[in-house]
Coordinates of C-alpha atoms (C1' of nucleotides) in Angstrom, one line a residue:
Chain A
X1229 CA 89.1 37.0 -21.5
X1230 CA 86.6 34.5 -19.9
X1231 CA 89.0 33.3 -17.0
X1232 CA 92.2 34.5 -17.7
X1233 CA 91.7 37.2 -15.1
X1234 CA 92.4 35.2 -12.3
X1235 CA 95.7 34.1 -13.6
X1236 CA 96.6 38.0 -14.5
X1237 CA 95.9 38.9 -11.3
X1238 CA 98.4 36.9 -9.9
X1239 CA 101.3 37.8 -12.4
X1240 CA 100.6 41.9 -12.2
X1241 CA 100.6 41.5 -8.1
X1242 CA 103.7 39.9 -8.5
X1243 CA 105.0 42.1 -11.4
X1244 CA 106.4 44.6 -9.2
X1245 CA 108.9 42.0 -7.7
X1246 CA 109.8 41.2 -11.4
X1247 CA 111.0 44.9 -11.9
X1248 CA 114.6 44.0 -10.5
X1249 CA 114.9 41.3 -12.7
X1250 CA 117.6 41.0 -15.9
X1251 CA 117.5 38.7 -18.4
X1252 CA 120.8 38.3 -20.2
X1253 CA 122.3 36.0 -22.4
X1254 CA 125.9 35.4 -22.4
X1255 CA 127.5 33.5 -25.0
X1256 CA 130.8 31.1 -24.8
X1257 CA 132.6 31.4 -28.3
X1258 CA 135.3 28.9 -28.7
X1259 CA 137.6 28.7 -31.2
X1260 CA 141.4 26.9 -32.2
X1261 CA 144.4 28.6 -32.2
X1262 CA 145.7 27.7 -36.0
X1263 CA 149.5 27.6 -34.4
X1264 CA 150.5 24.0 -34.8
X1265 CA 153.4 24.5 -32.5
X1266 CA 151.4 25.4 -29.7
X1267 CA 150.5 22.3 -27.5
X1268 CA 146.9 21.0 -28.6
X1269 CA 145.6 21.6 -24.7
X1270 CA 146.9 25.4 -25.4
X1271 CA 145.0 26.0 -28.7
X1272 CA 141.6 26.0 -27.1
X1273 CA 140.4 29.8 -26.8
X1274 CA 137.3 31.5 -25.4
X1275 CA 136.3 34.8 -26.9
X1276 CA 136.1 37.3 -23.9
X1277 CA 136.0 40.8 -23.4
X1278 CA 136.6 43.9 -20.8
X1279 CA 133.5 45.1 -19.7
X1280 CA 133.7 49.2 -19.2
X1281 CA 133.1 49.5 -15.2
X1282 CA 134.2 46.0 -14.9
X1283 CA 136.8 44.9 -12.3
X1284 CA 140.5 46.0 -13.2
X1285 CA 142.4 43.0 -15.0
X1286 CA 139.1 40.7 -15.5
X1287 CA 137.7 39.3 -18.4
X1288 CA 133.6 38.6 -19.3
X1289 CA 131.9 36.8 -21.6
X1290 CA 130.2 38.8 -24.2
X1291 CA 126.5 39.1 -23.3
X1292 CA 123.6 41.7 -22.9
X1293 CA 120.0 42.2 -21.7
X1294 CA 117.2 40.5 -23.9
X1295 CA 115.6 42.9 -25.9
X1296 CA 111.9 42.9 -26.0
X1297 CA 110.7 40.4 -28.6
X1298 CA 114.1 39.1 -29.2
X1299 CA 115.0 35.3 -29.6
X1300 CA 117.6 34.1 -27.3
X1301 CA 119.5 33.5 -30.0
X1302 CA 119.7 36.8 -31.4
X1303 CA 120.8 38.4 -28.4
X1304 CA 123.6 36.4 -28.0
X1305 CA 124.1 37.2 -31.7
X1306 CA 123.6 41.1 -31.4
X1307 CA 125.7 41.2 -28.0
X1308 CA 128.4 39.6 -29.5
X1309 CA 128.7 41.5 -32.5
X1310 CA 128.5 44.6 -30.4
X1311 CA 130.9 43.8 -27.9
X1312 CA 133.7 41.6 -30.1
X1313 CA 133.1 42.5 -33.3
X1314 CA 132.5 39.1 -34.4
X1315 CA 129.3 37.9 -36.5
X1316 CA 127.8 34.6 -35.5
X1317 CA 125.3 33.0 -36.9
X1318 CA 121.9 30.9 -35.6
X1319 CA 122.7 27.8 -36.5
X1320 CA 126.2 28.1 -34.8
X1321 CA 124.6 28.3 -31.5
X1322 CA 124.1 25.9 -28.8
X1323 CA 122.2 26.5 -25.2
X1324 CA 124.2 25.7 -22.5
X1325 CA 121.6 26.4 -19.6
X1326 CA 120.6 29.1 -17.3
X1327 CA 122.6 30.7 -14.4
X1328 CA 120.4 32.2 -12.2
X1329 CA 121.5 32.3 -8.4
X1330 CA 120.4 35.8 -6.5
X1331 CA 123.8 36.5 -6.2
X1332 CA 126.0 35.8 -9.3
X1333 CA 125.8 39.4 -9.8
X1334 CA 126.5 41.6 -7.2
X1335 CA 124.6 44.4 -8.6
X1336 CA 121.3 43.3 -9.2
X1337 CA 119.6 40.1 -9.8
X1338 CA 120.6 38.8 -13.3
X1339 CA 119.7 35.3 -14.8
X1340 CA 121.7 34.5 -17.6
X1341 CA 121.2 32.1 -19.8
X1342 CA 124.4 30.8 -21.7
X1343 CA 125.1 29.6 -25.3
X1344 CA 128.1 28.2 -27.1
X1345 CA 129.0 28.8 -30.6
X1346 CA 132.2 27.1 -32.8
X1347 CA 133.8 29.5 -35.1
X1348 CA 137.3 29.2 -36.9
X1349 CA 139.5 31.2 -35.7
X1350 CA 139.1 35.0 -37.1
X1351 CA 142.1 36.5 -38.7
X1352 CA 141.4 39.6 -36.3
X1353 CA 138.5 41.2 -34.3
X1354 CA 136.8 44.1 -35.7
X1355 CA 136.7 47.6 -33.8
X1356 CA 134.3 47.2 -30.9
X1357 CA 131.7 49.5 -29.5
X1358 CA 130.4 48.6 -26.4
X1359 CA 133.3 47.0 -24.4
X1360 CA 136.9 48.4 -23.7
X1361 CA 138.8 45.3 -25.6
X1362 CA 137.8 41.9 -26.6
X1363 CA 140.5 38.9 -27.5
X1364 CA 140.5 35.4 -27.7
X1365 CA 142.2 34.0 -24.6
X1366 CA 143.2 30.2 -24.0
X1367 CA 140.6 28.0 -22.2
X1368 CA 143.4 26.6 -20.0
X1369 CA 144.4 30.2 -18.6
X1370 CA 140.8 31.3 -18.1
X1371 CA 139.9 28.0 -16.2
X1372 CA 142.9 27.8 -14.1
X1373 CA 143.1 31.5 -13.0
X1374 CA 140.9 33.6 -11.5
X1375 CA 140.6 35.9 -14.8
X1376 CA 136.7 36.0 -15.2
X1377 CA 133.9 37.8 -13.5
X1378 CA 130.8 36.7 -12.2
X1379 CA 130.5 33.0 -12.6
X1380 CA 131.6 32.9 -15.8
X1381 CA 134.3 30.2 -15.2
X1382 CA 131.5 27.7 -14.5
X1383 CA 129.8 28.7 -17.7
X1384 CA 132.6 28.3 -19.7
X1385 CA 133.3 24.7 -18.1
X1386 CA 129.6 23.6 -18.9
X1387 CA 129.9 25.2 -22.2
X1388 CA 133.0 23.0 -23.2
X1389 CA 131.0 19.7 -22.2
X1390 CA 128.5 21.1 -24.9
X1391 CA 131.2 21.4 -27.3
X1392 CA 132.8 18.1 -26.4
X1393 CA 129.0 16.4 -27.4
X1394 CA 128.8 18.4 -30.6
X1395 CA 132.4 17.4 -31.6
X1396 CA 131.6 13.6 -31.3
X1397 CA 128.2 13.8 -33.2
X1398 CA 128.7 16.4 -35.7
X1399 CA 131.8 17.6 -38.2
X1400 CA 131.9 21.0 -36.7
X1401 CA 136.0 20.2 -35.9
X1402 CA 136.2 20.3 -39.8
X1403 CA 135.4 23.9 -39.6
X1404 CA 138.6 24.3 -37.8
X1405 CA 140.5 22.9 -40.5
X1406 CA 141.5 24.5 -43.9
X1407 CA 139.5 22.8 -46.5
X1408 CA 142.3 20.2 -47.0
X1409 CA 143.8 18.7 -43.8
X1410 CA 145.8 16.1 -42.3
X1411 CA 144.4 13.7 -40.0
X1412 CA 146.8 14.8 -37.4
X1413 CA 145.1 18.4 -38.0
X1414 CA 141.9 17.1 -37.1
X1415 CA 142.9 14.9 -34.1
X1416 CA 144.4 17.9 -32.5
X1417 CA 141.3 19.6 -32.7
X1418 CA 139.6 17.0 -30.7
X1419 CA 142.3 16.8 -28.2
X1420 CA 142.0 20.8 -27.8
X1421 CA 138.8 20.4 -26.6
X1422 CA 139.2 17.5 -25.1
X1423 CA 141.9 18.8 -23.3
X1424 CA 143.8 15.1 -23.3
X1425 CA 145.8 13.3 -26.0
X1426 CA 144.1 10.3 -28.3
X1427 CA 145.9 7.7 -29.7
X1428 CA 146.7 8.4 -33.2
X1429 CA 146.0 5.0 -34.9
X1430 CA 142.5 4.7 -32.7
X1431 CA 141.5 8.0 -34.0
X1432 CA 142.4 7.2 -37.6
X1433 CA 140.4 4.3 -37.7
X1434 CA 137.4 5.6 -35.7
X1435 CA 137.5 8.5 -38.6
X1436 CA 137.7 6.2 -41.5
X1437 CA 134.6 4.0 -40.4
X1438 CA 133.0 7.2 -39.7
X1439 CA 131.0 7.3 -43.5
X1440 CA 130.9 10.5 -45.2
X1441 CA 133.0 12.5 -42.7
X1442 CA 136.1 12.9 -44.6
X1443 CA 137.4 12.1 -48.1
X1444 CA 141.2 11.2 -48.8
X1445 CA 143.1 13.3 -51.6
X1446 CA 145.6 11.9 -53.9
X1447 CA 148.1 14.5 -52.4
X1448 CA 150.4 14.9 -49.3
X1449 CA 151.6 17.9 -47.2
X1450 CA 154.4 19.2 -47.4
X1451 CA 155.1 22.0 -44.7
X1452 CA 158.3 23.2 -46.3
X1453 CA 161.2 22.2 -43.7
X1454 CA 158.8 20.1 -41.9
X1455 CA 160.4 16.8 -40.4
X1456 CA 158.9 13.5 -40.6
X1457 CA 156.8 11.3 -43.2
X1458 CA 154.2 13.3 -45.3
X1459 CA 150.9 13.0 -44.1
X1460 CA 147.8 12.3 -46.6
X1461 CA 145.6 15.2 -47.2
X1462 CA 142.1 14.9 -46.7
X1463 CA 138.8 17.1 -47.3
X1464 CA 135.6 17.5 -45.8
X1465 CA 132.8 15.0 -46.7
X1466 CA 129.5 15.5 -47.3
X1467 CA 127.4 14.8 -43.9
X1468 CA 127.3 16.8 -41.3
X1469 CA 125.6 14.4 -38.7
X1470 CA 128.0 11.5 -38.2
X1471 CA 127.3 7.8 -38.3
X1472 CA 129.4 7.0 -35.5
X1473 CA 130.5 8.9 -32.2
X1474 CA 133.9 10.3 -32.4
X1475 CA 134.4 9.6 -28.7
X1476 CA 137.8 8.5 -26.6
X1477 CA 138.2 8.1 -22.9
X1478 CA 141.2 9.7 -21.3
X1479 CA 143.7 7.0 -20.7
X1480 CA 143.7 5.8 -17.1
X1481 CA 147.4 7.0 -16.5
X1482 CA 146.7 10.5 -17.5
X1483 CA 143.5 10.8 -15.0
X1484 CA 145.7 9.6 -11.8
X1485 CA 149.5 10.2 -12.7
X1486 CA 150.4 9.0 -9.4
X1487 CA 147.6 6.4 -9.2
X1488 CA 148.0 2.6 -10.1
X1489 CA 150.9 2.6 -12.8
X1490 CA 151.2 -0.4 -15.6
X1491 CA 153.5 -3.2 -14.6
X1492 CA 156.9 -2.2 -15.5
Chain B
X1245 CA 131.0 53.6 -7.9
X1246 CA 133.6 54.8 -10.0
X1247 CA 133.4 54.0 -13.5
X1248 CA 130.3 51.8 -13.2
X1249 CA 127.8 54.8 -14.2
X1250 CA 128.2 54.1 -17.9
X1251 CA 127.2 50.4 -17.4
X1252 CA 124.1 51.5 -15.2
X1253 CA 123.0 54.2 -17.7
X1254 CA 123.3 51.4 -20.6
X1255 CA 121.0 49.0 -18.3
X1256 CA 118.5 51.9 -17.2
X1257 CA 117.6 52.7 -20.6
X1258 CA 117.2 49.3 -21.2
X1259 CA 115.3 48.8 -18.2
X1260 CA 111.8 49.9 -19.7
X1261 CA 112.3 47.2 -22.4
X1262 CA 112.8 44.7 -19.4
X1263 CA 109.2 45.8 -18.1
X1264 CA 107.2 42.8 -20.0
X1265 CA 109.5 39.9 -19.0
X1266 CA 108.5 37.2 -16.8
X1267 CA 111.0 34.5 -15.8
X1268 CA 109.5 31.4 -14.9
X1269 CA 110.6 28.1 -13.7
X1270 CA 108.8 25.1 -14.8
X1271 CA 109.4 21.6 -13.5
X1272 CA 109.1 18.2 -15.0
X1273 CA 108.5 15.7 -12.0
X1274 CA 109.1 12.2 -13.4
X1275 CA 107.2 9.2 -11.3
X1276 CA 107.2 5.6 -12.1
X1277 CA 104.0 3.8 -11.3
X1278 CA 104.0 0.9 -9.4
X1279 CA 101.6 -0.9 -11.0
X1280 CA 103.6 -4.1 -12.3
X1281 CA 101.0 -5.0 -14.5
X1282 CA 101.4 -2.3 -16.9
X1283 CA 103.9 -2.2 -20.0
X1284 CA 107.0 -0.7 -18.7
X1285 CA 106.7 2.1 -21.3
X1286 CA 103.3 2.9 -20.1
X1287 CA 104.7 3.5 -16.4
X1288 CA 106.7 6.6 -17.1
X1289 CA 104.4 9.4 -15.7
X1290 CA 104.7 13.1 -15.4
X1291 CA 103.1 15.8 -12.8
X1292 CA 101.1 18.0 -14.7
X1293 CA 98.2 20.2 -13.5
X1294 CA 95.3 22.3 -15.0
X1295 CA 95.8 25.9 -15.0
X1296 CA 93.1 28.4 -13.8
X1297 CA 92.2 30.3 -17.2
X1298 CA 94.4 27.4 -19.2
X1299 CA 93.2 25.8 -22.4
X1300 CA 89.9 23.4 -21.9
X1301 CA 91.4 20.0 -21.6
X1302 CA 94.9 20.6 -21.7
X1303 CA 97.6 20.0 -18.8
X1304 CA 100.4 22.5 -18.2
X1305 CA 103.6 21.8 -16.1
X1306 CA 103.6 23.4 -12.8
X1307 CA 105.5 26.2 -12.8
X1308 CA 105.7 30.0 -11.8
X1309 CA 107.1 33.1 -11.8
X1310 CA 110.7 33.3 -10.0
X1311 CA 110.4 35.9 -6.7
X1312 CA 112.8 38.4 -5.8
X1313 CA 116.2 37.1 -4.4
X1314 CA 114.8 33.2 -4.8
X1315 CA 117.2 30.8 -6.1
X1316 CA 115.5 29.1 -9.1
X1317 CA 115.4 25.7 -7.6
X1318 CA 113.5 27.4 -4.7
X1319 CA 110.8 28.5 -7.0
X1320 CA 110.4 25.2 -8.5
X1321 CA 109.7 23.9 -5.0
X1322 CA 107.4 26.3 -4.2
X1323 CA 105.4 26.2 -7.6
X1324 CA 105.1 22.8 -7.6
X1325 CA 104.0 22.7 -3.8
X1326 CA 101.6 25.2 -4.3
X1327 CA 100.3 23.8 -7.9
X1328 CA 100.3 20.3 -6.8
X1329 CA 100.8 19.7 -3.1
X1330 CA 104.2 17.8 -3.8
X1331 CA 107.3 18.7 -1.7
X1332 CA 111.0 18.3 -3.5
X1333 CA 113.8 18.7 -2.1
X1334 CA 116.6 20.7 -3.7
X1335 CA 119.2 17.8 -4.3
X1336 CA 116.2 16.3 -6.4
X1337 CA 116.1 19.3 -8.8
X1338 CA 118.1 19.1 -12.1
X1339 CA 118.3 22.0 -14.7
X1340 CA 116.8 21.0 -18.2
X1341 CA 117.4 24.5 -19.8
X1342 CA 115.6 27.9 -20.7
X1343 CA 112.9 28.3 -23.3
X1344 CA 112.5 31.6 -24.3
X1345 CA 111.1 32.2 -27.7
X1346 CA 109.0 35.3 -27.7
X1347 CA 105.5 33.6 -29.0
X1348 CA 105.9 30.6 -26.5
X1349 CA 103.6 31.9 -24.4
X1350 CA 100.9 34.1 -26.3
X1351 CA 100.0 36.3 -23.1
X1352 CA 103.3 37.7 -22.8
X1353 CA 107.1 37.2 -23.0
X1354 CA 107.7 34.4 -20.7
X1355 CA 111.4 33.1 -20.5
X1356 CA 111.0 29.6 -18.6
X1357 CA 113.5 27.6 -16.8
X1358 CA 113.1 23.9 -16.9
X1359 CA 114.5 21.8 -13.8
X1360 CA 113.6 17.8 -13.5
X1361 CA 113.0 16.1 -10.8
X1362 CA 112.3 12.2 -9.9
X1363 CA 110.2 11.1 -7.0
X1364 CA 108.6 8.1 -5.9
X1365 CA 105.3 7.4 -6.8
X1366 CA 103.4 9.2 -4.0
X1367 CA 100.2 7.6 -2.6
X1368 CA 97.9 10.9 -3.2
X1369 CA 98.5 14.1 -4.1
X1370 CA 97.6 17.0 -1.3
X1371 CA 95.3 19.5 -1.6
X1372 CA 96.0 22.5 -4.1
X1373 CA 95.9 25.9 -3.8
X1374 CA 96.9 27.3 -6.9
X1375 CA 95.7 25.1 -9.8
X1376 CA 92.2 23.5 -10.6
X1377 CA 94.0 19.9 -10.6
X1378 CA 97.1 18.3 -10.3
X1379 CA 97.7 14.8 -11.4
X1380 CA 100.4 12.3 -13.0
X1381 CA 99.8 11.5 -16.6
X1382 CA 101.8 8.8 -18.7
X1383 CA 104.7 10.4 -20.6
X1384 CA 103.3 8.7 -23.4
X1385 CA 100.2 10.1 -23.7
X1386 CA 101.4 13.4 -23.2
X1387 CA 103.9 13.2 -25.8
X1388 CA 101.9 11.6 -28.5
X1389 CA 98.7 13.5 -28.0
X1390 CA 98.6 17.2 -27.8
X1391 CA 97.8 17.6 -24.3
X1392 CA 100.3 20.2 -22.9
X1393 CA 99.9 23.8 -23.3
X1394 CA 102.7 26.2 -24.8
X1395 CA 105.9 24.4 -25.6
X1396 CA 105.7 21.7 -22.6
X1397 CA 106.5 18.9 -24.8
X1398 CA 109.4 20.0 -25.9
X1399 CA 110.4 20.6 -22.2
X1400 CA 109.2 17.0 -21.2
X1401 CA 111.0 15.5 -23.8
X1402 CA 114.3 17.4 -23.2
X1403 CA 113.8 16.6 -19.6
X1404 CA 113.8 13.0 -20.3
X1405 CA 117.2 13.4 -21.8
X1406 CA 118.4 14.6 -18.6
X1407 CA 116.4 11.8 -16.3
X1408 CA 117.9 9.1 -18.6
X1409 CA 121.8 10.5 -18.0
X1410 CA 120.9 10.4 -14.3
X1411 CA 119.9 7.4 -14.3
X1412 CA 123.0 6.0 -16.1
X1413 CA 125.2 7.5 -13.8
X1414 CA 123.5 7.6 -10.0
X1415 CA 121.5 5.0 -8.0
X1416 CA 118.3 7.4 -8.5
X1417 CA 116.4 4.4 -10.0
X1418 CA 116.5 2.8 -6.5
X1419 CA 114.1 5.4 -5.7
X1420 CA 111.4 4.1 -7.7
X1421 CA 111.9 0.7 -5.9
X1422 CA 110.6 -0.4 -2.5
X1423 CA 113.3 -1.0 0.4
X1424 CA 113.8 -4.8 -0.8
X1425 CA 113.4 -5.4 -4.6
X1426 CA 113.9 -7.8 -7.4
X1427 CA 116.1 -7.3 -10.5
X1428 CA 113.3 -7.2 -12.7
X1429 CA 111.6 -4.7 -10.7
X1430 CA 114.8 -2.5 -10.9
X1431 CA 115.2 -3.0 -14.6
X1432 CA 112.0 -1.9 -15.7
X1433 CA 112.6 1.3 -14.0
X1434 CA 115.1 1.5 -16.6
X1435 CA 113.1 0.3 -19.2
X1436 CA 110.0 3.0 -18.2
X1437 CA 112.6 5.7 -19.0
X1438 CA 114.6 4.6 -21.8
X1439 CA 111.1 3.6 -23.4
X1440 CA 112.3 0.5 -24.7
X1441 CA 112.8 -3.0 -23.5
X1442 CA 116.5 -4.0 -22.0
X1443 CA 118.1 -7.7 -22.0
X1444 CA 117.3 -9.1 -18.7
X1445 CA 120.9 -11.0 -18.7
X1446 CA 122.9 -8.2 -19.7
X1447 CA 121.1 -5.7 -17.5
X1448 CA 121.6 -8.1 -14.4
X1449 CA 125.6 -8.6 -15.2
X1450 CA 125.8 -4.8 -15.8
X1451 CA 124.4 -4.2 -12.4
X1452 CA 126.6 -6.9 -10.5
X1453 CA 129.7 -5.5 -11.9
X1454 CA 128.6 -2.2 -10.7
X1455 CA 130.3 -1.9 -7.0
X1456 CA 128.0 -0.8 -4.1
X1457 CA 125.0 -0.5 -6.0
X1458 CA 122.8 -3.1 -4.5
X1459 CA 123.1 -6.0 -2.2
X1460 CA 121.6 -9.7 -2.6
X1461 CA 119.8 -10.8 0.1
X1462 CA 119.1 -14.1 1.3
X1463 CA 115.4 -13.9 0.6
X1464 CA 113.1 -14.4 -2.4
X1465 CA 110.1 -12.9 -3.9
X1466 CA 106.7 -14.5 -3.1
X1467 CA 103.8 -12.8 -5.1
X1468 CA 101.5 -14.9 -3.9
X1469 CA 99.9 -16.2 -7.0
X1470 CA 102.6 -14.8 -9.3
X1471 CA 103.8 -17.5 -11.8
X1472 CA 107.5 -18.2 -12.3
X1473 CA 110.1 -18.8 -10.5
X1474 CA 110.6 -16.7 -7.0
X1475 CA 113.2 -13.8 -8.1
X1476 CA 116.2 -13.1 -5.4
X1477 CA 115.4 -9.8 -3.3
X1478 CA 118.2 -7.2 -3.3
X1479 CA 118.5 -3.6 -1.1
X1480 CA 120.0 -0.6 -2.2
X1481 CA 123.9 -0.2 -1.9
X1482 CA 125.8 2.6 -0.4
X1483 CA 126.9 4.4 -3.5
X1484 CA 124.8 7.0 -5.1
X1485 CA 127.3 7.8 -7.6
X1486 CA 128.1 4.9 -9.8
X1487 CA 131.5 3.5 -10.5
X1488 CA 130.0 2.2 -14.0
X1489 CA 127.5 3.5 -16.4
X1490 CA 123.9 1.9 -16.7
X1491 CA 123.3 2.1 -20.4
X1492 CA 121.6 0.3 -23.1
X1493 CA 121.5 0.7 -26.4
X1494 CA 118.0 0.3 -28.5
X1495 CA 118.5 -3.0 -30.1
X1496 CA 118.8 -2.5 -33.6
X1497 CA 115.9 -4.6 -34.6
X1498 CA 113.7 -2.1 -32.6
X1499 CA 115.2 1.0 -34.2
X1500 CA 113.9 0.1 -38.0
X1501 CA 111.5 -3.0 -37.9
X1502 CA 111.2 -2.8 -41.4
X1503 CA 115.0 -2.4 -41.6
X1504 CA 117.5 -4.9 -42.3
X1505 CA 116.7 -8.0 -39.8
X1506 CA 119.0 -10.9 -38.9
X1507 CA 119.2 -14.0 -41.1
X1508 CA 116.5 -16.5 -40.3
Chain C
dG431 C1' 178.7 14.1 -49.2
dC432 C1' 176.9 10.4 -46.7
dA433 C1' 175.5 7.6 -42.8
dA434 C1' 173.2 7.3 -38.4
dA435 C1' 169.5 9.3 -36.0
dA436 C1' 165.5 11.7 -34.6
dG437 C1' 160.8 13.1 -36.1
dT438 C1' 156.7 12.3 -37.8
dG439 C1' 152.8 9.9 -40.0
dT440 C1' 150.6 5.2 -41.3
dT441 C1' 149.7 0.2 -40.6
dG442 C1' 149.1 -4.1 -37.9
dG443 C1' 148.1 -6.6 -34.3
dC444 C1' 147.1 -8.1 -29.5
dG445 C1' 144.0 -8.3 -25.7
dC446 C1' 140.6 -6.8 -23.2
dT447 C1' 136.1 -5.2 -22.4
dA448 C1' 131.2 -4.4 -23.4
dC449 C1' 127.1 -6.3 -25.0
dA450 C1' 123.4 -8.1 -28.1
dC451 C1' 121.6 -12.1 -29.1
dC452 C1' 120.5 -16.9 -27.9
dC453 C1' 119.4 -20.8 -24.8
dA454 C1' 119.3 -24.3 -20.7
dT455 C1' 118.2 -24.8 -16.2
dG456 C1' 115.4 -24.1 -12.0
dG457 C1' 111.6 -22.6 -9.2
Chain D
dC551 C1' 105.7 -19.0 -16.8
dC552 C1' 109.1 -16.4 -15.2
dA553 C1' 114.0 -15.8 -12.9
dT554 C1' 118.5 -17.2 -13.3
dG555 C1' 122.7 -17.7 -15.3
dG556 C1' 125.8 -19.7 -19.0
dG557 C1' 127.5 -19.2 -23.8
dT558 C1' 129.0 -17.4 -28.3
dG559 C1' 130.3 -13.8 -31.6
dT560 C1' 131.3 -9.4 -32.4
dA561 C1' 132.6 -4.8 -32.3
dG562 C1' 135.1 -1.2 -30.2
dC563 C1' 139.2 0.6 -28.5
dG564 C1' 143.4 1.2 -25.3
dC565 C1' 147.9 -0.1 -26.0
dC566 C1' 152.0 -1.2 -28.4
dA567 C1' 155.2 -2.2 -32.2
dA568 C1' 156.5 -1.8 -36.6
dC569 C1' 157.2 0.8 -40.4
dA570 C1' 157.7 4.6 -44.3
dC571 C1' 159.2 8.7 -45.6
dT572 C1' 161.3 13.2 -43.9
dT573 C1' 164.4 16.2 -42.2
dT574 C1' 168.2 17.3 -39.3
dT575 C1' 172.7 15.9 -37.2
dG576 C1' 177.7 13.9 -36.6
dC577 C1' 181.5 12.5 -39.0

DNA sequence: GCAAAAGTGTTGGCGCTACACCCATGG
DNA sequence: CCATGGGTGTAGCGCCAACACTTTTGC
């Protein structure tokens, strides 16, 4: 219409340059391994897959091209489903950011918009169509070793920061617990994402004053041959937006193991 | 090479769908109006422009298509320069996120990656090539009224959150002050971005314990006919990463004006 | 078998820091 | 009238210690 032609000319002219652009959505799916014997730091896992034609021995985040007229969140859901068999829901997704350096993909210009999702640990991944393999791999090994293609290490690091914020403000942590759970189980979920330990007493108090977060039951744990005092069981409260931030600083002793230690 | 063909087939096939994709970078440039007579909440301004062919009476954020082989930050710098005459530096830019809903632009599928920059208030904007007008407009009016095209209101809101984080962690606030400044001037910079007032005493103390943030001078303010006790002058310290977060909660009285008030 | 030890969950408390709110003083 | 600085009360929380309740180990 009217004056829009001028603008259209500009865009059409630049459209040829646009031809080599590929808009991807990559998704970081976090989960917590339910194995209580593992260290909390080793229970945080990320869903990764082997790309057909990808570098040998390397993993990649599930992701793919955005379809015409497709919301970015739907691209995320679709590609995760295709490449790993996992089904995400739109409300699970949270944007991490855009990664668009010209040489982040050596094949062509690829701009990736990263999303993050937190899901309970699935018993098994369904069969896969568009990838050679899919699996949950510990965050630690992906971060420490160079197991990821492209700049996907950067992406999972940024994604964990988003996840941390979500744990602070909402009750998503409960989705990693069974319907009835102990305080320690819940605390270890936080420790897994934080990648450091939290004082049990402070954690308990902080959670207790957070209204409608969890509800104590008249029941106690009994893990068969587990030693120690039986733990009280809790169930989820009814508010998903927390009244208080669940936040704990990493204690200074642990940050600088060789640094200023306390008086003996 | 070797196995890459399979993957290439998939992408080539989807390439036709890709044709209607336009990857934009939009930039939110914040500044603080130096006029000390204004309320702090009204001093926060955003750089906007009139698009040729844009809706009458509406503003838009500067932005445009990403060039081939161009870093996203450079697109931001280039388009801000073209459309508003302002020159940004790469290190000023911080990513806000990606906005990619299929119908956020009624002309075609546009995916915008938003960046944010904090710049001193420029004396004047240079002549403009690719827009009909460019100007700084108060954040409040842009937020309250419907003066922005597309989803740009959402973008500036998200951008302010990023800016707030930056003010907390770095010394960027000083870039809105003259080389010599008073404590109140600095405080009002924070109040502008926070959009609420901060207790002067607490602010002073918080800034004082932040090492290498600002340095007191043997000098006092004298704004001619300004009433009140002359204020001490300060200059910038040497650390741009702050030792303490400069953070203040919005006081409860202001959040719920009709809520639980204190005992009289 | 029984006692001690060890392991885990729970509770309490101390001390420090941060900070919202208020007020006195100085120019 | 405004800048500065002091003071107070409170809440958060890092850290430590004690205690409760269990299984495991040693004799």
